[in-house]
Amino acid sequence: MTDHLDARALSGVSELYGSLLTSGSRVLDLMASVNSHIPQGVQPVSVVGIGMNEDELATNPLLSERVLHDLNSENSLPFGDNSFDAVVCTVSVEYLVHPIEIFSEITRILKPGGIFINTFSNRWFPPKVTALWIDLHEFERVGLVSEYYLRTG
């Protein structure tokens, strides 16, 4: 159980989330782990964590609900339409085998005007990351993730 970013990057992610998330919102932490990176100044009504590691989800103190779910095996999200004000995905997009399907699902579960915040870094785990991610240069990865957004609205 570890953070997958250094202290400076963790601070940057937390600042970003703090500038975009609002108190009183319902947030989905996609591919959640031990830390949702939402700063104390933001008070969501709920933070639902969906991830593959039950121990990591159990350790995350910010989660109001924990959903054990492998997005690479099951592309649908087990939530109703317009369920969330925001979705955050912290340093995990590079592990999605079917990112277009997942981004489409996020579009479905977000309320109108909702936001999807996706952060990633140049630090990832080669045995777990998709082959495409490995083959791309760092700046091309930004273009790839942008394309996921463009294709799914």
XYZ file of N, CA, C and O in Angstrom:
612
model
N 0.843 -1.169 0.000
C 0.000 0.000 0.000
C 0.888 1.231 0.000
O 1.568 1.502 0.974
N 0.847 1.901 -1.114
C 1.720 3.050 -1.274
C 1.081 4.067 -2.206
O 0.239 3.718 -3.032
N 1.494 5.313 -2.052
C 1.106 6.313 -3.041
C 1.963 6.091 -4.269
O 3.138 5.720 -4.172
N 1.393 6.316 -5.414
C 2.112 6.060 -6.662
C 2.741 7.317 -7.239
O 3.198 7.308 -8.377
N 2.762 8.378 -6.452
C 3.360 9.644 -6.868
C 4.267 10.156 -5.760
O 4.088 9.811 -4.592
N 5.205 11.026 -6.126
C 6.040 11.642 -5.103
C 5.268 12.776 -4.425
O 4.160 13.136 -4.848
N 5.839 13.340 -3.376
C 5.141 14.344 -2.565
C 4.720 15.556 -3.376
O 3.617 16.086 -3.202
N 5.558 16.008 -4.281
C 5.226 17.188 -5.095
C 4.045 16.895 -6.019
O 3.130 17.707 -6.158
N 4.060 15.751 -6.660
C 2.960 15.384 -7.553
C 1.675 15.181 -6.759
O 0.596 15.596 -7.191
N 1.762 14.547 -5.599
C 0.584 14.355 -4.750
C -0.041 15.694 -4.375
O -1.264 15.863 -4.409
N 0.809 16.649 -4.045
C 0.326 17.983 -3.699
C -0.358 18.639 -4.897
O -1.412 19.259 -4.769
N 0.230 18.479 -6.083
C -0.354 19.048 -7.300
C -1.716 18.458 -7.624
O -2.646 19.175 -8.007
N -1.850 17.148 -7.464
C -3.135 16.484 -7.723
C -4.178 16.983 -6.726
O -5.307 17.321 -7.098
N -3.801 17.068 -5.463
C -4.719 17.539 -4.437
C -5.149 18.987 -4.703
O -6.331 19.330 -4.575
N -4.210 19.831 -5.102
C -4.545 21.223 -5.436
C -5.490 21.281 -6.633
O -6.438 22.070 -6.641
N -5.234 20.476 -7.640
C -6.101 20.436 -8.814
C -7.516 20.027 -8.420
O -8.496 20.692 -8.785
N -7.630 18.937 -7.666
C -8.945 18.472 -7.233
C -9.638 19.535 -6.386
O -10.839 19.759 -6.519
N -8.879 20.198 -5.531
C -9.444 21.248 -4.694
C -9.957 22.434 -5.492
O -10.919 23.088 -5.098
N -9.338 22.698 -6.630
C -9.769 23.829 -7.451
C -10.973 23.494 -8.330
O -11.667 24.404 -8.787
N -11.242 22.210 -8.567
C -12.315 21.816 -9.480
C -13.517 21.154 -8.804
O -14.629 21.230 -9.323
N -13.292 20.495 -7.682
C -14.392 19.824 -6.984
C -15.070 20.797 -6.035
O -14.433 21.691 -5.486
N -16.358 20.599 -5.818
C -17.102 21.475 -4.919
C -17.679 20.682 -3.755
O -18.012 19.500 -3.885
N -17.787 21.341 -2.637
C -18.421 20.724 -1.475
C -19.870 20.416 -1.812
O -20.499 21.112 -2.604
N -20.370 19.351 -1.208
C -21.749 18.952 -1.439
C -21.954 18.099 -2.678
O -23.079 17.726 -2.996
N -20.880 17.776 -3.368
C -21.006 16.979 -4.590
C -20.861 15.492 -4.284
O -20.345 15.090 -3.246
N -21.340 14.703 -5.214
C -21.187 13.245 -5.148
C -20.068 12.891 -6.123
O -20.172 13.176 -7.322
N -18.994 12.272 -5.616
C -17.785 12.015 -6.395
C -17.545 10.513 -6.519
O -17.680 9.770 -5.545
N -17.165 10.089 -7.720
C -16.708 8.722 -7.944
C -15.196 8.750 -8.105
O -14.668 9.471 -8.955
N -14.508 7.980 -7.283
C -13.062 7.807 -7.410
C -12.855 6.530 -8.218
O -12.985 5.419 -7.700
N -12.563 6.696 -9.494
C -12.414 5.586 -10.429
C -11.040 4.961 -10.263
O -10.029 5.671 -10.265
N -11.000 3.652 -10.125
C -9.767 2.910 -9.905
C -9.105 3.388 -8.611
O -7.921 3.673 -8.540
N -9.917 3.469 -7.580
C -9.526 4.017 -6.288
C -8.470 3.160 -5.606
O -8.341 1.967 -5.868
N -7.771 3.817 -4.705
C -6.713 3.161 -3.950
C -6.774 3.654 -2.506
O -7.845 3.966 -2.003
N -5.632 3.797 -1.873
C -5.565 4.166 -0.459
C -5.846 5.645 -0.208
O -6.113 6.045 0.919
N -5.782 6.476 -1.240
C -5.922 7.917 -1.086
C -6.733 8.467 -2.254
O -6.406 8.214 -3.405
N -7.767 9.245 -1.969
C -8.573 9.850 -3.032
C -8.076 11.234 -3.429
O -8.593 11.824 -4.370
N -7.116 11.788 -2.701
C -6.440 13.037 -3.054
C -7.345 14.269 -3.016
O -7.001 15.294 -3.577
N -8.492 14.170 -2.388
C -9.401 15.311 -2.272
C -9.018 16.065 -0.999
O -9.006 15.479 0.086
N -8.691 17.350 -1.116
C -8.227 18.083 0.066
C -9.336 18.297 1.098
O -10.526 18.263 0.771
N -8.934 18.531 2.332
C -9.876 18.679 3.437
C -10.845 19.831 3.230
O -11.957 19.795 3.737
N -10.452 20.856 2.509
C -11.327 22.004 2.291
C -12.550 21.687 1.456
O -13.529 22.430 1.477
N -12.507 20.601 0.707
C -13.642 20.181 -0.106
C -14.391 19.108 0.679
O -13.799 18.121 1.097
N -15.679 19.289 0.854
C -16.489 18.352 1.635
C -17.565 17.734 0.743
O -18.710 18.192 0.728
N -17.225 16.689 -0.005
C -18.243 16.039 -0.835
C -19.310 15.401 0.049
O -19.030 14.999 1.180
N -20.518 15.277 -0.481
C -21.579 14.582 0.248
C -21.259 13.090 0.319
O -21.589 12.414 1.280
N -20.572 12.585 -0.737
C -20.110 11.202 -0.722
C -18.971 11.036 -1.710
O -18.875 11.767 -2.695
N -18.105 10.079 -1.403
C -17.040 9.672 -2.319
C -17.140 8.155 -2.436
O -16.923 7.436 -1.460
N -17.502 7.697 -3.613
C -17.608 6.273 -3.883
C -16.313 5.836 -4.555
O -15.901 6.424 -5.554
N -15.679 4.829 -4.014
C -14.453 4.305 -4.600
C -14.724 2.998 -5.305
O -15.330 2.091 -4.725
N -14.282 2.903 -6.544
C -14.402 1.651 -7.290
C -12.984 1.221 -7.656
O -12.200 2.003 -8.189
N -12.642 -0.002 -7.303
C -11.294 -0.478 -7.552
C -11.197 -1.987 -7.434
O -12.182 -2.673 -7.157
N -9.979 -2.490 -7.607
C -9.747 -3.934 -7.634
C -9.142 -4.493 -6.352
O -9.126 -5.693 -6.151
N -8.613 -3.620 -5.498
C -7.911 -4.102 -4.316
C -8.732 -3.787 -3.063
O -8.818 -2.637 -2.629
N -9.322 -4.815 -2.506
C -10.212 -4.647 -1.355
C -9.489 -4.032 -0.155
O -10.049 -3.187 0.550
N -8.240 -4.419 0.070
C -7.475 -3.873 1.196
C -7.209 -2.385 1.017
O -7.316 -1.611 1.965
N -6.857 -1.974 -0.200
C -6.618 -0.553 -0.463
C -7.894 0.253 -0.292
O -7.885 1.329 0.308
N -9.004 -0.250 -0.810
C -10.278 0.452 -0.662
C -10.643 0.583 0.821
O -11.104 1.642 1.260
N -10.427 -0.468 1.589
C -10.760 -0.453 3.009
C -9.916 0.554 3.780
O -10.361 1.106 4.793
N -8.705 0.803 3.314
C -7.785 1.715 3.985
C -8.112 3.182 3.710
O -7.784 4.045 4.506
N -8.773 3.463 2.602
C -9.049 4.842 2.202
C -10.130 5.441 3.110
O -11.292 5.064 3.028
N -9.760 6.412 3.962
C -10.710 6.945 4.941
C -11.773 7.871 4.343
O -12.791 8.136 4.981
N -11.557 8.356 3.143
C -12.486 9.308 2.541
C -13.692 8.634 1.886
O -14.723 9.260 1.667
N -13.566 7.349 1.602
C -14.638 6.660 0.881
C -15.848 6.420 1.762
O -15.746 5.872 2.849
N -17.012 6.806 1.252
C -18.268 6.535 1.945
C -18.880 5.218 1.458
O -19.741 4.647 2.110
N -18.411 4.765 0.292
C -18.858 3.488 -0.271
C -17.696 2.891 -1.050
O -16.945 3.596 -1.723
N -17.550 1.581 -0.970
C -16.463 0.875 -1.654
C -17.062 -0.191 -2.565
O -17.869 -0.997 -2.120
N -16.631 -0.172 -3.834
C -17.148 -1.119 -4.822
C -15.963 -1.867 -5.416
O -15.102 -1.266 -6.065
N -15.912 -3.163 -5.178
C -14.865 -4.009 -5.745
C -15.286 -4.381 -7.161
O -16.333 -4.997 -7.366
N -14.466 -3.962 -8.156
C -14.892 -4.111 -9.556
C -13.670 -4.001 -10.466
O -12.897 -3.052 -10.359
N -13.499 -4.947 -11.367
C -12.402 -4.942 -12.336
C -12.912 -4.355 -13.652
O -13.643 -5.010 -14.392
N -12.536 -3.125 -13.935
C -13.006 -2.445 -15.141
C -12.469 -3.069 -16.424
O -13.045 -2.861 -17.492
N -11.398 -3.819 -16.342
C -10.865 -4.472 -17.537
C -11.605 -5.761 -17.857
O -11.566 -6.237 -18.986
N -12.287 -6.317 -16.876
C -13.104 -7.517 -17.109
C -14.556 -7.165 -17.389
O -15.230 -7.844 -18.158
N -15.035 -6.117 -16.743
C -16.426 -5.690 -16.880
C -16.436 -4.192 -17.166
O -16.154 -3.388 -16.282
N -16.737 -3.827 -18.420
C -16.632 -2.439 -18.862
C -17.755 -1.536 -18.380
O -17.650 -0.321 -18.481
N -18.832 -2.086 -17.885
C -19.924 -1.231 -17.427
C -19.700 -0.835 -15.971
O -19.120 -1.589 -15.190
N -20.155 0.357 -15.647
C -20.069 0.834 -14.273
C -21.400 0.556 -13.575
O -22.456 0.828 -14.150
N -21.363 0.024 -12.368
C -22.586 -0.393 -11.680
C -23.325 0.763 -10.997
O -23.655 0.700 -9.817
N -23.562 1.828 -11.756
C -24.243 3.009 -11.236
C -25.270 3.480 -12.262
O -25.097 3.281 -13.464
N -26.297 4.127 -11.774
C -27.331 4.642 -12.657
C -26.882 5.873 -13.429
O -25.858 6.496 -13.110
N -27.651 6.215 -14.431
C -27.394 7.426 -15.217
C -27.423 8.643 -14.297
O -28.210 8.705 -13.349
N -26.572 9.614 -14.604
C -26.560 10.903 -13.894
C -26.391 10.751 -12.382
O -27.021 11.465 -11.606
N -25.544 9.830 -11.962
C -25.370 9.532 -10.532
C -24.340 10.408 -9.827
O -24.378 10.529 -8.606
N -23.407 10.993 -10.572
C -22.281 11.686 -9.943
C -22.099 13.087 -10.505
O -22.322 13.339 -11.687
N -21.633 13.982 -9.624
C -21.282 15.343 -10.033
C -19.871 15.386 -10.608
O -19.555 16.260 -11.418
N -19.034 14.458 -10.159
C -17.641 14.448 -10.604
C -17.086 13.028 -10.532
O -17.502 12.222 -9.700
N -16.144 12.770 -11.428
C -15.384 11.518 -11.413
C -13.913 11.914 -11.434
O -13.511 12.786 -12.212
N -13.123 11.295 -10.566
C -11.676 11.492 -10.577
C -11.011 10.156 -10.877
O -11.485 9.107 -10.448
N -9.954 10.215 -11.635
C -9.153 9.028 -11.941
C -7.692 9.440 -11.789
O -7.184 10.222 -12.601
N -7.057 8.946 -10.761
C -5.697 9.369 -10.431
C -4.692 8.299 -10.850
O -4.733 7.176 -10.345
N -3.816 8.653 -11.740
C -2.722 7.823 -12.242
C -3.131 6.377 -12.506
O -2.453 5.441 -12.090
N -4.227 6.218 -13.255
C -4.699 4.864 -13.546
C -5.184 4.662 -14.971
O -5.393 3.528 -15.382
N -5.367 5.711 -15.735
C -5.923 5.572 -17.087
C -5.060 4.657 -17.951
O -5.558 3.960 -18.822
N -3.782 4.621 -17.689
C -2.850 3.821 -18.489
C -3.042 2.318 -18.314
O -2.473 1.526 -19.055
N -3.858 1.925 -17.351
C -4.114 0.509 -17.099
C -5.430 0.026 -17.698
O -5.743 -1.162 -17.619
N -6.194 0.937 -18.288
C -7.486 0.559 -18.870
C -7.313 -0.146 -20.211
O -6.723 0.409 -21.139
N -7.844 -1.334 -20.315
C -7.783 -2.109 -21.552
C -8.820 -1.605 -22.562
O -8.576 -1.624 -23.767
N -9.957 -1.128 -22.067
C -11.043 -0.629 -22.927
C -11.404 0.801 -22.518
O -12.509 1.050 -22.028
N -10.494 1.749 -22.722
C -10.735 3.107 -22.219
C -11.930 3.808 -22.856
O -12.643 4.536 -22.160
N -12.193 3.595 -24.128
C -13.327 4.262 -24.780
C -14.640 3.819 -24.127
O -15.519 4.644 -23.837
N -14.776 2.536 -23.855
C -15.982 2.030 -23.208
C -16.136 2.619 -21.803
O -17.249 2.999 -21.405
N -15.049 2.700 -21.071
C -15.104 3.244 -19.713
C -15.420 4.734 -19.756
O -16.256 5.229 -18.990
N -14.790 5.481 -20.659
C -15.084 6.913 -20.769
C -16.544 7.125 -21.174
O -17.192 8.058 -20.705
N -17.073 6.269 -22.019
C -18.491 6.358 -22.384
C -19.376 6.115 -21.170
O -20.398 6.786 -20.988
N -19.001 5.162 -20.349
C -19.747 4.890 -19.121
C -19.686 6.092 -18.172
O -20.671 6.431 -17.518
N -18.548 6.732 -18.115
C -18.412 7.916 -17.261
C -19.330 9.028 -17.768
O -20.004 9.698 -16.976
N -19.394 9.188 -19.073
C -20.321 10.169 -19.653
C -21.749 9.859 -19.219
O -22.516 10.762 -18.881
N -22.096 8.600 -19.189
C -23.448 8.177 -18.805
C -23.746 8.464 -17.340
O -24.831 8.926 -16.989
N -22.797 8.200 -16.457
C -23.074 8.326 -15.025
C -22.901 9.744 -14.492
O -23.350 10.041 -13.385
N -22.252 10.617 -15.262
C -22.102 12.010 -14.828
C -23.402 12.774 -15.017
O -24.083 12.630 -16.040
N -23.718 13.619 -14.068
C -24.853 14.525 -14.207
C -24.519 15.564 -15.272
O -23.336 15.843 -15.529
N -25.516 16.152 -15.910
C -25.241 17.234 -16.858
C -24.394 18.319 -16.176
O -24.678 18.731 -15.051
N -23.330 18.718 -16.837
C -22.418 19.701 -16.268
C -21.376 19.109 -15.351
O -20.519 19.823 -14.822
N -21.421 17.776 -15.145
C -20.440 17.112 -14.290
C -19.064 17.122 -14.927
O -18.909 17.379 -16.125
N -18.049 16.840 -14.132
C -16.674 16.867 -14.642
C -15.981 15.532 -14.395
O -16.261 14.835 -13.425
N -15.066 15.227 -15.311
C -14.222 14.045 -15.198
C -12.781 14.537 -15.188
O -12.286 15.060 -16.185
N -12.124 14.377 -14.057
C -10.744 14.824 -13.882
C -9.842 13.603 -13.941
O -9.997 12.666 -13.166
N -8.897 13.641 -14.855
C -8.032 12.505 -15.100
C -6.586 12.959 -14.985
O -6.156 13.820 -15.743
N -5.849 12.403 -14.044
C -4.436 12.742 -13.911
C -3.597 11.504 -14.186
O -4.011 10.381 -13.906
N -2.436 11.728 -14.781
C -1.504 10.626 -15.002
C -0.095 11.186 -15.001
O 0.108 12.395 -15.078
N 0.883 10.302 -14.878
C 2.270 10.745 -14.759
C 3.163 9.894 -15.654
O 2.691 8.995 -16.349
N 4.434 10.166 -15.589
C 5.394 9.364 -16.347
C 5.907 8.186 -15.513
O 6.849 7.510 -15.894
N 5.274 7.948 -14.381
C 5.633 6.803 -13.538
C 4.484 5.800 -13.576
O 3.357 6.119 -13.217
N 4.766 4.588 -14.035
C 3.747 3.548 -14.145
C 4.435 2.195 -14.028
O 5.654 2.105 -14.053
N 3.633 1.155 -13.899
C 4.169 -0.185 -13.669
C 4.139 -0.986 -14.968
O 3.062 -1.378 -15.429
N 5.294 -1.254 -15.588
C 5.341 -1.946 -16.883
C 4.552 -3.253 -16.958
O 3.902 -3.491 -17.968
N 4.542 -4.099 -15.935
C 3.770 -5.343 -16.081
C 2.250 -5.128 -16.145
O 1.519 -5.984 -16.605
N 1.778 -3.956 -15.694
C 0.350 -3.710 -15.609
C -0.176 -2.770 -16.693
O -1.357 -2.792 -17.016
N 0.670 -1.921 -17.226
C 0.254 -0.885 -18.178
C -0.052 -1.506 -19.545
O 0.468 -2.574 -19.887
N -0.898 -0.846 -20.330
C -1.205 -1.350 -21.665
C 0.007 -1.182 -22.587
O 0.824 -0.286 -22.396
N 0.094 -2.033 -23.580
C 1.227 -1.992 -24.518
C 1.296 -0.651 -25.247
O 2.382 -0.118 -25.474
N 0.150 -0.111 -25.619
C 0.122 1.181 -26.314
C 0.775 2.265 -25.475
O 1.550 3.072 -25.979
N 0.493 2.297 -24.195
C 1.051 3.316 -23.308
C 2.579 3.252 -23.321
O 3.253 4.284 -23.360
N 3.115 2.050 -23.302
C 4.571 1.868 -23.318
C 5.164 2.399 -24.618
O 6.233 3.019 -24.622
N 4.471 2.159 -25.727
C 4.996 2.537 -27.036
C 4.967 4.042 -27.308
O 5.673 4.513 -28.197
N 4.166 4.781 -26.577
C 4.016 6.212 -26.831
C 5.031 7.044 -26.064
O 5.450 6.694 -24.963
N 5.402 8.177 -26.654
C 6.225 9.166 -25.958
C 5.332 9.883 -24.949
O 4.109 9.914 -25.096
N 5.933 10.503 -23.944
C 5.150 11.167 -22.902
C 4.144 12.171 -23.461
O 2.998 12.222 -23.012
N 4.551 12.989 -24.424
C 3.607 13.988 -24.949
C 2.508 13.332 -25.783
O 1.403 13.857 -25.891
N 2.784 12.166 -26.362
C 1.752 11.456 -27.124
C 0.676 10.884 -26.202
O -0.480 10.734 -26.604
N 1.047 10.569 -24.978
C 0.075 10.048 -24.017
C -0.998 11.091 -23.695
O -2.165 10.748 -23.522
N -0.608 12.346 -23.641
C -1.580 13.420 -23.429
C -2.574 13.438 -24.589
O -3.782 13.549 -24.391
N -2.068 13.304 -25.804
C -2.937 13.249 -26.979
C -3.858 12.048 -26.957
O -5.029 12.147 -27.335
N -3.352 10.916 -26.519
C -4.169 9.706 -26.446
C -5.342 9.891 -25.481
O -6.494 9.616 -25.828
N -5.068 10.391 -24.285
C -6.129 10.594 -23.303
C -7.100 11.666 -23.802
O -8.312 11.539 -23.634
N -6.599 12.690 -24.455
C -7.480 13.706 -25.051
C -8.409 13.071 -26.078
O -9.591 13.415 -26.167
N -7.890 12.138 -26.836
C -8.712 11.443 -27.831
C -9.824 10.640 -27.168
O -10.936 10.570 -27.711
N -9.556 10.054 -26.020
C -10.612 9.333 -25.288
C -11.761 10.284 -24.956
O -12.937 9.945 -25.107
N -11.428 11.491 -24.508
C -12.456 12.491 -24.190
C -13.219 12.905 -25.444
O -14.446 13.003 -25.436
N -12.489 13.153 -26.514
C -13.125 13.588 -27.757
C -14.081 12.537 -28.321
O -15.174 12.853 -28.808
N -13.686 11.295 -28.265
C -14.516 10.220 -28.817
C -15.768 9.911 -28.004
O -16.699 9.304 -28.509
N -15.765 10.337 -26.751
C -16.882 9.971 -25.888
C -17.714 11.176 -25.433
O -18.616 11.018 -24.616
N -17.386 12.334 -25.930
C -18.180 13.512 -25.598
C -17.956 13.999 -24.205
O -18.762 14.688 -23.626
